[in-house]
Amino acid sequence: MLRQRLTTERVLAEFERVIQSNRHFILNDSVDVNVVHVEMPHGGKGTKRSEINLEKHLMKKCSIIRIRNNDQLCLARALVVAKAKIDNDPQYTSIVDHCRAIQTRLARELHHKAAVLLGSCGLDEVKRFQTYLSDYQINIVSKEHQNSLIYVGCDQEKRIYLYLYDNHYDVITTMPGFLARSMYCHTL
């Protein structure tokens, strides 16, 4: 509200409205009231920010490996691609290519070995993959949670970061690049 409209009576009326459930509240010298004055923003000729198109943004990001699939194996696909990258697998270029059969085959094998049913996967399935891939720390970053970690596996030297958005997983190759920061601390 405007500063001119803020009066002692209005402040006390707001106190009464909030504390009506506590009938024995006494306002005395032990109560301090701090009022913060915030300058109201003024309109002007600023640059208009457009909404970010996530698809285009992810296409441009060098720190993301997009997982393209028509099945519901994006989590397993992302895991095998990330694992191949971390391990410097000589077949990495074939594994990362979604048109090649090797990515599908490895994803299906991972589902089988980790005892995870084929289909879409949530955090329960991530935990089962984590148990099977015990030499790796799986970390899930979620768009729906303001790009924060929603799952962190047991601490390991080999860390896999996956980006979850719209029920789809992609591989994050470098967290500093993904977050547009110069550094990223891996410990929580």
mmCIF file with all atom_site columns, C-alpha atoms in Angstrom:
data_model
loop_
_atom_site.group_PDB
_atom_site.id
_atom_site.type_symbol
_atom_site.label_atom_id
_atom_site.label_alt_id
_atom_site.label_comp_id
_atom_site.label_asym_id
_atom_site.label_entity_id
_atom_site.label_seq_id
_atom_site.pdbx_PDB_ins_code
_atom_site.Cartn_x
_atom_site.Cartn_y
_atom_site.Cartn_z
_atom_site.occupancy
_atom_site.B_iso_or_equiv
_atom_site.pdbx_formal_charge
_atom_site.auth_seq_id
_atom_site.auth_comp_id
_atom_site.auth_asym_id
_atom_site.auth_atom_id
_atom_site.pdbx_PDB_model_num
ATOM 1   C CA . MET A 1 1   ? 0.000  0.000   0.000   1.00 0.00 ? 1   MET A CA 1
ATOM 2   C CA . LEU A 1 2   ? 1.097  3.566   -0.420  1.00 0.00 ? 2   LEU A CA 1
ATOM 3   C CA . ARG A 1 3   ? 3.063  5.043   2.470   1.00 0.00 ? 3   ARG A CA 1
ATOM 4   C CA . GLN A 1 4   ? 0.463  7.793   2.926   1.00 0.00 ? 4   GLN A CA 1
ATOM 5   C CA . ARG A 1 5   ? -2.237 5.166   3.571   1.00 0.00 ? 5   ARG A CA 1
ATOM 6   C CA . LEU A 1 6   ? -0.190 3.260   6.180   1.00 0.00 ? 6   LEU A CA 1
ATOM 7   C CA . THR A 1 7   ? -1.405 4.505   9.564   1.00 0.00 ? 7   THR A CA 1
ATOM 8   C CA . THR A 1 8   ? -1.098 3.288   13.137  1.00 0.00 ? 8   THR A CA 1
ATOM 9   C CA . GLU A 1 9   ? -4.781 2.356   13.119  1.00 0.00 ? 9   GLU A CA 1
ATOM 10  C CA . ARG A 1 10  ? -4.315 0.172   10.015  1.00 0.00 ? 10  ARG A CA 1
ATOM 11  C CA . VAL A 1 11  ? -1.325 -1.627  11.556  1.00 0.00 ? 11  VAL A CA 1
ATOM 12  C CA . LEU A 1 12  ? -3.226 -2.288  14.814  1.00 0.00 ? 12  LEU A CA 1
ATOM 13  C CA . ALA A 1 13  ? -6.318 -3.429  12.890  1.00 0.00 ? 13  ALA A CA 1
ATOM 14  C CA . GLU A 1 14  ? -4.141 -5.950  11.007  1.00 0.00 ? 14  GLU A CA 1
ATOM 15  C CA . PHE A 1 15  ? -2.706 -7.182  14.328  1.00 0.00 ? 15  PHE A CA 1
ATOM 16  C CA . GLU A 1 16  ? -6.218 -7.669  15.695  1.00 0.00 ? 16  GLU A CA 1
ATOM 17  C CA . ARG A 1 17  ? -7.307 -9.536  12.566  1.00 0.00 ? 17  ARG A CA 1
ATOM 18  C CA . VAL A 1 18  ? -4.346 -11.947 12.756  1.00 0.00 ? 18  VAL A CA 1
ATOM 19  C CA . ILE A 1 19  ? -4.382 -12.608 16.505  1.00 0.00 ? 19  ILE A CA 1
ATOM 20  C CA . GLN A 1 20  ? -8.114 -12.936 17.045  1.00 0.00 ? 20  GLN A CA 1
ATOM 21  C CA . SER A 1 21  ? -7.706 -16.631 17.943  1.00 0.00 ? 21  SER A CA 1
ATOM 22  C CA . ASN A 1 22  ? -5.448 -15.701 20.892  1.00 0.00 ? 22  ASN A CA 1
ATOM 23  C CA . ARG A 1 23  ? -7.750 -13.640 23.134  1.00 0.00 ? 23  ARG A CA 1
ATOM 24  C CA . HIS A 1 24  ? -5.081 -13.018 25.768  1.00 0.00 ? 24  HIS A CA 1
ATOM 25  C CA . PHE A 1 25  ? -2.520 -11.317 23.523  1.00 0.00 ? 25  PHE A CA 1
ATOM 26  C CA . ILE A 1 26  ? -1.281 -8.077  25.076  1.00 0.00 ? 26  ILE A CA 1
ATOM 27  C CA . LEU A 1 27  ? 0.548  -5.517  22.986  1.00 0.00 ? 27  LEU A CA 1
ATOM 28  C CA . ASN A 1 28  ? 3.236  -3.999  25.228  1.00 0.00 ? 28  ASN A CA 1
ATOM 29  C CA . ASP A 1 29  ? 6.857  -2.777  25.146  1.00 0.00 ? 29  ASP A CA 1
ATOM 30  C CA . SER A 1 30  ? 8.187  -6.276  24.378  1.00 0.00 ? 30  SER A CA 1
ATOM 31  C CA . VAL A 1 31  ? 6.804  -6.162  20.832  1.00 0.00 ? 31  VAL A CA 1
ATOM 32  C CA . ASP A 1 32  ? 8.925  -4.534  18.120  1.00 0.00 ? 32  ASP A CA 1
ATOM 33  C CA . VAL A 1 33  ? 7.418  -3.657  14.775  1.00 0.00 ? 33  VAL A CA 1
ATOM 34  C CA . ASN A 1 34  ? 9.699  -3.208  11.762  1.00 0.00 ? 34  ASN A CA 1
ATOM 35  C CA . VAL A 1 35  ? 8.314  -1.542  8.691   1.00 0.00 ? 35  VAL A CA 1
ATOM 36  C CA . VAL A 1 36  ? 10.139 -2.018  5.413   1.00 0.00 ? 36  VAL A CA 1
ATOM 37  C CA . HIS A 1 37  ? 9.613  0.538   2.693   1.00 0.00 ? 37  HIS A CA 1
ATOM 38  C CA . VAL A 1 38  ? 10.093 -0.786  -0.826  1.00 0.00 ? 38  VAL A CA 1
ATOM 39  C CA . GLU A 1 39  ? 10.362 1.565   -3.785  1.00 0.00 ? 39  GLU A CA 1
ATOM 40  C CA . MET A 1 40  ? 7.668  0.684   -6.284  1.00 0.00 ? 40  MET A CA 1
ATOM 41  C CA . PRO A 1 41  ? 9.050  -0.165  -9.734  1.00 0.00 ? 41  PRO A CA 1
ATOM 42  C CA . HIS A 1 42  ? 8.274  2.251   -12.518 1.00 0.00 ? 42  HIS A CA 1
ATOM 43  C CA . GLY A 1 43  ? 7.319  1.218   -16.019 1.00 0.00 ? 43  GLY A CA 1
ATOM 44  C CA . GLY A 1 44  ? 9.434  2.335   -18.881 1.00 0.00 ? 44  GLY A CA 1
ATOM 45  C CA . LYS A 1 45  ? 11.073 1.345   -22.060 1.00 0.00 ? 45  LYS A CA 1
ATOM 46  C CA . GLY A 1 46  ? 12.828 -1.773  -20.821 1.00 0.00 ? 46  GLY A CA 1
ATOM 47  C CA . THR A 1 47  ? 13.667 -4.783  -22.893 1.00 0.00 ? 47  THR A CA 1
ATOM 48  C CA . LYS A 1 48  ? 10.851 -7.250  -23.027 1.00 0.00 ? 48  LYS A CA 1
ATOM 49  C CA . ARG A 1 49  ? 11.831 -10.717 -21.893 1.00 0.00 ? 49  ARG A CA 1
ATOM 50  C CA . SER A 1 50  ? 10.326 -13.462 -23.916 1.00 0.00 ? 50  SER A CA 1
ATOM 51  C CA . GLU A 1 51  ? 9.465  -16.841 -22.495 1.00 0.00 ? 51  GLU A CA 1
ATOM 52  C CA . ILE A 1 52  ? 12.280 -19.340 -22.896 1.00 0.00 ? 52  ILE A CA 1
ATOM 53  C CA . ASN A 1 53  ? 11.550 -22.176 -25.273 1.00 0.00 ? 53  ASN A CA 1
ATOM 54  C CA . LEU A 1 54  ? 12.999 -25.157 -23.387 1.00 0.00 ? 54  LEU A CA 1
ATOM 55  C CA . GLU A 1 55  ? 13.423 -27.296 -26.507 1.00 0.00 ? 55  GLU A CA 1
ATOM 56  C CA . LYS A 1 56  ? 15.490 -24.629 -28.301 1.00 0.00 ? 56  LYS A CA 1
ATOM 57  C CA . HIS A 1 57  ? 17.440 -23.887 -25.130 1.00 0.00 ? 57  HIS A CA 1
ATOM 58  C CA . LEU A 1 58  ? 18.376 -27.536 -24.635 1.00 0.00 ? 58  LEU A CA 1
ATOM 59  C CA . MET A 1 59  ? 19.352 -27.866 -28.301 1.00 0.00 ? 59  MET A CA 1
ATOM 60  C CA . LYS A 1 60  ? 21.883 -25.029 -27.871 1.00 0.00 ? 60  LYS A CA 1
ATOM 61  C CA . LYS A 1 61  ? 23.297 -26.223 -24.558 1.00 0.00 ? 61  LYS A CA 1
ATOM 62  C CA . CYS A 1 62  ? 26.641 -27.981 -25.004 1.00 0.00 ? 62  CYS A CA 1
ATOM 63  C CA . SER A 1 63  ? 26.356 -29.429 -21.500 1.00 0.00 ? 63  SER A CA 1
ATOM 64  C CA . ILE A 1 64  ? 23.274 -31.532 -22.392 1.00 0.00 ? 64  ILE A CA 1
ATOM 65  C CA . ILE A 1 65  ? 23.103 -34.730 -24.396 1.00 0.00 ? 65  ILE A CA 1
ATOM 66  C CA . ARG A 1 66  ? 19.568 -35.016 -25.689 1.00 0.00 ? 66  ARG A CA 1
ATOM 67  C CA . ILE A 1 67  ? 18.021 -38.465 -25.475 1.00 0.00 ? 67  ILE A CA 1
ATOM 68  C CA . ARG A 1 68  ? 15.709 -39.029 -28.409 1.00 0.00 ? 68  ARG A CA 1
ATOM 69  C CA . ASN A 1 69  ? 13.425 -41.991 -28.177 1.00 0.00 ? 69  ASN A CA 1
ATOM 70  C CA . ASN A 1 70  ? 10.007 -43.222 -29.205 1.00 0.00 ? 70  ASN A CA 1
ATOM 71  C CA . ASP A 1 71  ? 9.843  -45.781 -26.421 1.00 0.00 ? 71  ASP A CA 1
ATOM 72  C CA . GLN A 1 72  ? 9.656  -45.246 -22.669 1.00 0.00 ? 72  GLN A CA 1
ATOM 73  C CA . LEU A 1 73  ? 13.296 -46.080 -22.010 1.00 0.00 ? 73  LEU A CA 1
ATOM 74  C CA . CYS A 1 74  ? 14.709 -42.542 -21.757 1.00 0.00 ? 74  CYS A CA 1
ATOM 75  C CA . LEU A 1 75  ? 16.049 -43.082 -18.220 1.00 0.00 ? 75  LEU A CA 1
ATOM 76  C CA . ALA A 1 76  ? 17.938 -46.244 -19.146 1.00 0.00 ? 76  ALA A CA 1
ATOM 77  C CA . ARG A 1 77  ? 19.092 -44.659 -22.414 1.00 0.00 ? 77  ARG A CA 1
ATOM 78  C CA . ALA A 1 78  ? 20.383 -41.626 -20.511 1.00 0.00 ? 78  ALA A CA 1
ATOM 79  C CA . LEU A 1 79  ? 22.171 -43.849 -18.013 1.00 0.00 ? 79  LEU A CA 1
ATOM 80  C CA . VAL A 1 80  ? 23.969 -45.925 -20.662 1.00 0.00 ? 80  VAL A CA 1
ATOM 81  C CA . VAL A 1 81  ? 24.975 -42.779 -22.587 1.00 0.00 ? 81  VAL A CA 1
ATOM 82  C CA . ALA A 1 82  ? 26.260 -41.056 -19.422 1.00 0.00 ? 82  ALA A CA 1
ATOM 83  C CA . LYS A 1 83  ? 28.095 -44.196 -18.345 1.00 0.00 ? 83  LYS A CA 1
ATOM 84  C CA . ALA A 1 84  ? 29.750 -44.531 -21.768 1.00 0.00 ? 84  ALA A CA 1
ATOM 85  C CA . LYS A 1 85  ? 30.856 -40.889 -21.654 1.00 0.00 ? 85  LYS A CA 1
ATOM 86  C CA . ILE A 1 86  ? 32.271 -41.146 -18.115 1.00 0.00 ? 86  ILE A CA 1
ATOM 87  C CA . ASP A 1 87  ? 34.089 -44.398 -18.919 1.00 0.00 ? 87  ASP A CA 1
ATOM 88  C CA . ASN A 1 88  ? 35.448 -43.092 -22.247 1.00 0.00 ? 88  ASN A CA 1
ATOM 89  C CA . ASP A 1 89  ? 33.869 -46.107 -23.933 1.00 0.00 ? 89  ASP A CA 1
ATOM 90  C CA . PRO A 1 90  ? 35.378 -46.649 -27.408 1.00 0.00 ? 90  PRO A CA 1
ATOM 91  C CA . GLN A 1 91  ? 31.829 -47.204 -28.705 1.00 0.00 ? 91  GLN A CA 1
ATOM 92  C CA . TYR A 1 92  ? 30.595 -43.893 -27.261 1.00 0.00 ? 92  TYR A CA 1
ATOM 93  C CA . THR A 1 93  ? 29.780 -42.287 -30.627 1.00 0.00 ? 93  THR A CA 1
ATOM 94  C CA . SER A 1 94  ? 27.665 -45.312 -31.546 1.00 0.00 ? 94  SER A CA 1
ATOM 95  C CA . ILE A 1 95  ? 26.002 -45.415 -28.120 1.00 0.00 ? 95  ILE A CA 1
ATOM 96  C CA . VAL A 1 96  ? 25.060 -41.720 -28.156 1.00 0.00 ? 96  VAL A CA 1
ATOM 97  C CA . ASP A 1 97  ? 23.524 -42.010 -31.652 1.00 0.00 ? 97  ASP A CA 1
ATOM 98  C CA . HIS A 1 98  ? 19.839 -42.757 -31.067 1.00 0.00 ? 98  HIS A CA 1
ATOM 99  C CA . CYS A 1 99  ? 19.467 -44.091 -34.612 1.00 0.00 ? 99  CYS A CA 1
ATOM 100 C CA . ARG A 1 100 ? 21.803 -46.974 -33.882 1.00 0.00 ? 100 ARG A CA 1
ATOM 101 C CA . ALA A 1 101 ? 20.445 -50.137 -32.280 1.00 0.00 ? 101 ALA A CA 1
ATOM 102 C CA . ILE A 1 102 ? 23.205 -50.293 -29.661 1.00 0.00 ? 102 ILE A CA 1
ATOM 103 C CA . GLN A 1 103 ? 21.605 -47.608 -27.437 1.00 0.00 ? 103 GLN A CA 1
ATOM 104 C CA . THR A 1 104 ? 18.288 -49.463 -27.396 1.00 0.00 ? 104 THR A CA 1
ATOM 105 C CA . ARG A 1 105 ? 19.979 -52.796 -26.761 1.00 0.00 ? 105 ARG A CA 1
ATOM 106 C CA . LEU A 1 106 ? 22.069 -51.445 -23.864 1.00 0.00 ? 106 LEU A CA 1
ATOM 107 C CA . ALA A 1 107 ? 19.036 -49.699 -22.332 1.00 0.00 ? 107 ALA A CA 1
ATOM 108 C CA . ARG A 1 108 ? 17.006 -52.913 -22.457 1.00 0.00 ? 108 ARG A CA 1
ATOM 109 C CA . GLU A 1 109 ? 19.942 -54.867 -20.960 1.00 0.00 ? 109 GLU A CA 1
ATOM 110 C CA . LEU A 1 110 ? 20.220 -52.318 -18.148 1.00 0.00 ? 110 LEU A CA 1
ATOM 111 C CA . HIS A 1 111 ? 16.511 -52.693 -17.373 1.00 0.00 ? 111 HIS A CA 1
ATOM 112 C CA . HIS A 1 112 ? 16.908 -56.471 -17.278 1.00 0.00 ? 112 HIS A CA 1
ATOM 113 C CA . LYS A 1 113 ? 20.085 -56.484 -15.132 1.00 0.00 ? 113 LYS A CA 1
ATOM 114 C CA . ALA A 1 114 ? 18.697 -53.919 -12.672 1.00 0.00 ? 114 ALA A CA 1
ATOM 115 C CA . ALA A 1 115 ? 15.384 -55.830 -12.446 1.00 0.00 ? 115 ALA A CA 1
ATOM 116 C CA . VAL A 1 116 ? 13.386 -52.787 -13.588 1.00 0.00 ? 116 VAL A CA 1
ATOM 117 C CA . LEU A 1 117 ? 10.319 -53.372 -15.737 1.00 0.00 ? 117 LEU A CA 1
ATOM 118 C CA . LEU A 1 118 ? 10.408 -51.828 -19.203 1.00 0.00 ? 118 LEU A CA 1
ATOM 119 C CA . GLY A 1 119 ? 8.425  -48.591 -19.287 1.00 0.00 ? 119 GLY A CA 1
ATOM 120 C CA . SER A 1 120 ? 8.437  -45.100 -17.889 1.00 0.00 ? 120 SER A CA 1
ATOM 121 C CA . CYS A 1 121 ? 10.518 -44.611 -14.764 1.00 0.00 ? 121 CYS A CA 1
ATOM 122 C CA . GLY A 1 122 ? 10.219 -42.516 -11.634 1.00 0.00 ? 122 GLY A CA 1
ATOM 123 C CA . LEU A 1 123 ? 12.406 -42.186 -8.555  1.00 0.00 ? 123 LEU A CA 1
ATOM 124 C CA . ASP A 1 124 ? 11.667 -45.731 -7.375  1.00 0.00 ? 124 ASP A CA 1
ATOM 125 C CA . GLU A 1 125 ? 13.185 -47.078 -10.589 1.00 0.00 ? 125 GLU A CA 1
ATOM 126 C CA . VAL A 1 126 ? 16.107 -44.632 -10.280 1.00 0.00 ? 126 VAL A CA 1
ATOM 127 C CA . LYS A 1 127 ? 16.841 -46.170 -6.867  1.00 0.00 ? 127 LYS A CA 1
ATOM 128 C CA . ARG A 1 128 ? 16.892 -49.659 -8.395  1.00 0.00 ? 128 ARG A CA 1
ATOM 129 C CA . PHE A 1 129 ? 19.224 -48.513 -11.177 1.00 0.00 ? 129 PHE A CA 1
ATOM 130 C CA . GLN A 1 130 ? 21.402 -46.866 -8.501  1.00 0.00 ? 130 GLN A CA 1
ATOM 131 C CA . THR A 1 131 ? 21.616 -50.157 -6.598  1.00 0.00 ? 131 THR A CA 1
ATOM 132 C CA . TYR A 1 132 ? 22.740 -51.965 -9.745  1.00 0.00 ? 132 TYR A CA 1
ATOM 133 C CA . LEU A 1 133 ? 25.147 -49.208 -10.863 1.00 0.00 ? 133 LEU A CA 1
ATOM 134 C CA . SER A 1 134 ? 26.820 -49.044 -7.460  1.00 0.00 ? 134 SER A CA 1
ATOM 135 C CA . ASP A 1 135 ? 30.107 -47.643 -8.844  1.00 0.00 ? 135 ASP A CA 1
ATOM 136 C CA . TYR A 1 136 ? 28.270 -44.511 -10.030 1.00 0.00 ? 136 TYR A CA 1
ATOM 137 C CA . GLN A 1 137 ? 26.424 -41.769 -8.193  1.00 0.00 ? 137 GLN A CA 1
ATOM 138 C CA . ILE A 1 138 ? 23.161 -40.976 -9.969  1.00 0.00 ? 138 ILE A CA 1
ATOM 139 C CA . ASN A 1 139 ? 21.876 -37.431 -9.494  1.00 0.00 ? 139 ASN A CA 1
ATOM 140 C CA . ILE A 1 140 ? 18.569 -36.160 -10.877 1.00 0.00 ? 140 ILE A CA 1
ATOM 141 C CA . VAL A 1 141 ? 18.053 -32.437 -11.543 1.00 0.00 ? 141 VAL A CA 1
ATOM 142 C CA . SER A 1 142 ? 14.400 -31.475 -12.024 1.00 0.00 ? 142 SER A CA 1
ATOM 143 C CA . LYS A 1 143 ? 12.977 -28.638 -14.110 1.00 0.00 ? 143 LYS A CA 1
ATOM 144 C CA . GLU A 1 144 ? 9.785  -28.752 -12.048 1.00 0.00 ? 144 GLU A CA 1
ATOM 145 C CA . HIS A 1 145 ? 11.849 -28.060 -8.902  1.00 0.00 ? 145 HIS A CA 1
ATOM 146 C CA . GLN A 1 146 ? 13.697 -25.006 -10.278 1.00 0.00 ? 146 GLN A CA 1
ATOM 147 C CA . ASN A 1 147 ? 16.626 -27.096 -11.537 1.00 0.00 ? 147 ASN A CA 1
ATOM 148 C CA . SER A 1 148 ? 17.451 -28.446 -8.096  1.00 0.00 ? 148 SER A CA 1
ATOM 149 C CA . LEU A 1 149 ? 18.515 -31.964 -7.196  1.00 0.00 ? 149 LEU A CA 1
ATOM 150 C CA . ILE A 1 150 ? 15.587 -34.236 -6.372  1.00 0.00 ? 150 ILE A CA 1
ATOM 151 C CA . TYR A 1 151 ? 17.629 -37.423 -6.128  1.00 0.00 ? 151 TYR A CA 1
ATOM 152 C CA . VAL A 1 152 ? 21.229 -37.926 -5.006  1.00 0.00 ? 152 VAL A CA 1
ATOM 153 C CA . GLY A 1 153 ? 22.704 -41.408 -4.961  1.00 0.00 ? 153 GLY A CA 1
ATOM 154 C CA . CYS A 1 154 ? 25.427 -42.717 -2.679  1.00 0.00 ? 154 CYS A CA 1
ATOM 155 C CA . ASP A 1 155 ? 28.611 -40.679 -2.989  1.00 0.00 ? 155 ASP A CA 1
ATOM 156 C CA . GLN A 1 156 ? 30.919 -42.109 -5.660  1.00 0.00 ? 156 GLN A CA 1
ATOM 157 C CA . GLU A 1 157 ? 33.779 -40.718 -7.706  1.00 0.00 ? 157 GLU A CA 1
ATOM 158 C CA . LYS A 1 158 ? 31.892 -41.347 -10.962 1.00 0.00 ? 158 LYS A CA 1
ATOM 159 C CA . ARG A 1 159 ? 28.882 -39.015 -11.013 1.00 0.00 ? 159 ARG A CA 1
ATOM 160 C CA . ILE A 1 160 ? 25.987 -39.163 -13.456 1.00 0.00 ? 160 ILE A CA 1
ATOM 161 C CA . TYR A 1 161 ? 23.749 -36.097 -13.695 1.00 0.00 ? 161 TYR A CA 1
ATOM 162 C CA . LEU A 1 162 ? 20.415 -36.404 -15.471 1.00 0.00 ? 162 LEU A CA 1
ATOM 163 C CA . TYR A 1 163 ? 17.938 -33.641 -16.288 1.00 0.00 ? 163 TYR A CA 1
ATOM 164 C CA . LEU A 1 164 ? 14.277 -34.506 -15.723 1.00 0.00 ? 164 LEU A CA 1
ATOM 165 C CA . TYR A 1 165 ? 11.668 -32.395 -17.479 1.00 0.00 ? 165 TYR A CA 1
ATOM 166 C CA . ASP A 1 166 ? 8.199  -33.268 -18.757 1.00 0.00 ? 166 ASP A CA 1
ATOM 167 C CA . ASN A 1 167 ? 8.739  -36.917 -17.653 1.00 0.00 ? 167 ASN A CA 1
ATOM 168 C CA . HIS A 1 168 ? 11.835 -37.194 -19.860 1.00 0.00 ? 168 HIS A CA 1
ATOM 169 C CA . TYR A 1 169 ? 15.507 -37.654 -18.948 1.00 0.00 ? 169 TYR A CA 1
ATOM 170 C CA . ASP A 1 170 ? 18.522 -36.126 -20.706 1.00 0.00 ? 170 ASP A CA 1
ATOM 171 C CA . VAL A 1 171 ? 22.201 -36.357 -19.741 1.00 0.00 ? 171 VAL A CA 1
ATOM 172 C CA . ILE A 1 172 ? 23.980 -33.403 -18.141 1.00 0.00 ? 172 ILE A CA 1
ATOM 173 C CA . THR A 1 173 ? 27.648 -33.656 -19.097 1.00 0.00 ? 173 THR A CA 1
ATOM 174 C CA . THR A 1 174 ? 28.853 -30.796 -16.918 1.00 0.00 ? 174 THR A CA 1
ATOM 175 C CA . MET A 1 175 ? 26.984 -29.127 -14.076 1.00 0.00 ? 175 MET A CA 1
ATOM 176 C CA . PRO A 1 176 ? 28.878 -25.806 -14.264 1.00 0.00 ? 176 PRO A CA 1
ATOM 177 C CA . GLY A 1 177 ? 27.986 -25.583 -17.962 1.00 0.00 ? 177 GLY A CA 1
ATOM 178 C CA . PHE A 1 178 ? 24.388 -26.572 -17.327 1.00 0.00 ? 178 PHE A CA 1
ATOM 179 C CA . LEU A 1 179 ? 23.981 -23.947 -14.590 1.00 0.00 ? 179 LEU A CA 1
ATOM 180 C CA . ALA A 1 180 ? 26.074 -21.353 -16.493 1.00 0.00 ? 180 ALA A CA 1
ATOM 181 C CA . ARG A 1 181 ? 28.478 -21.088 -13.554 1.00 0.00 ? 181 ARG A CA 1
ATOM 182 C CA . SER A 1 182 ? 32.259 -21.280 -13.411 1.00 0.00 ? 182 SER A CA 1
ATOM 183 C CA . MET A 1 183 ? 32.198 -23.871 -10.619 1.00 0.00 ? 183 MET A CA 1
ATOM 184 C CA . TYR A 1 184 ? 29.881 -26.426 -9.065  1.00 0.00 ? 184 TYR A CA 1
ATOM 185 C CA . CYS A 1 185 ? 30.308 -28.091 -5.688  1.00 0.00 ? 185 CYS A CA 1
ATOM 186 C CA . HIS A 1 186 ? 29.348 -31.764 -5.888  1.00 0.00 ? 186 HIS A CA 1
ATOM 187 C CA . THR A 1 187 ? 29.025 -32.289 -2.130  1.00 0.00 ? 187 THR A CA 1
ATOM 188 C CA . LEU A 1 188 ? 25.783 -31.571 -0.301  1.00 0.00 ? 188 LEU A CA 1
#
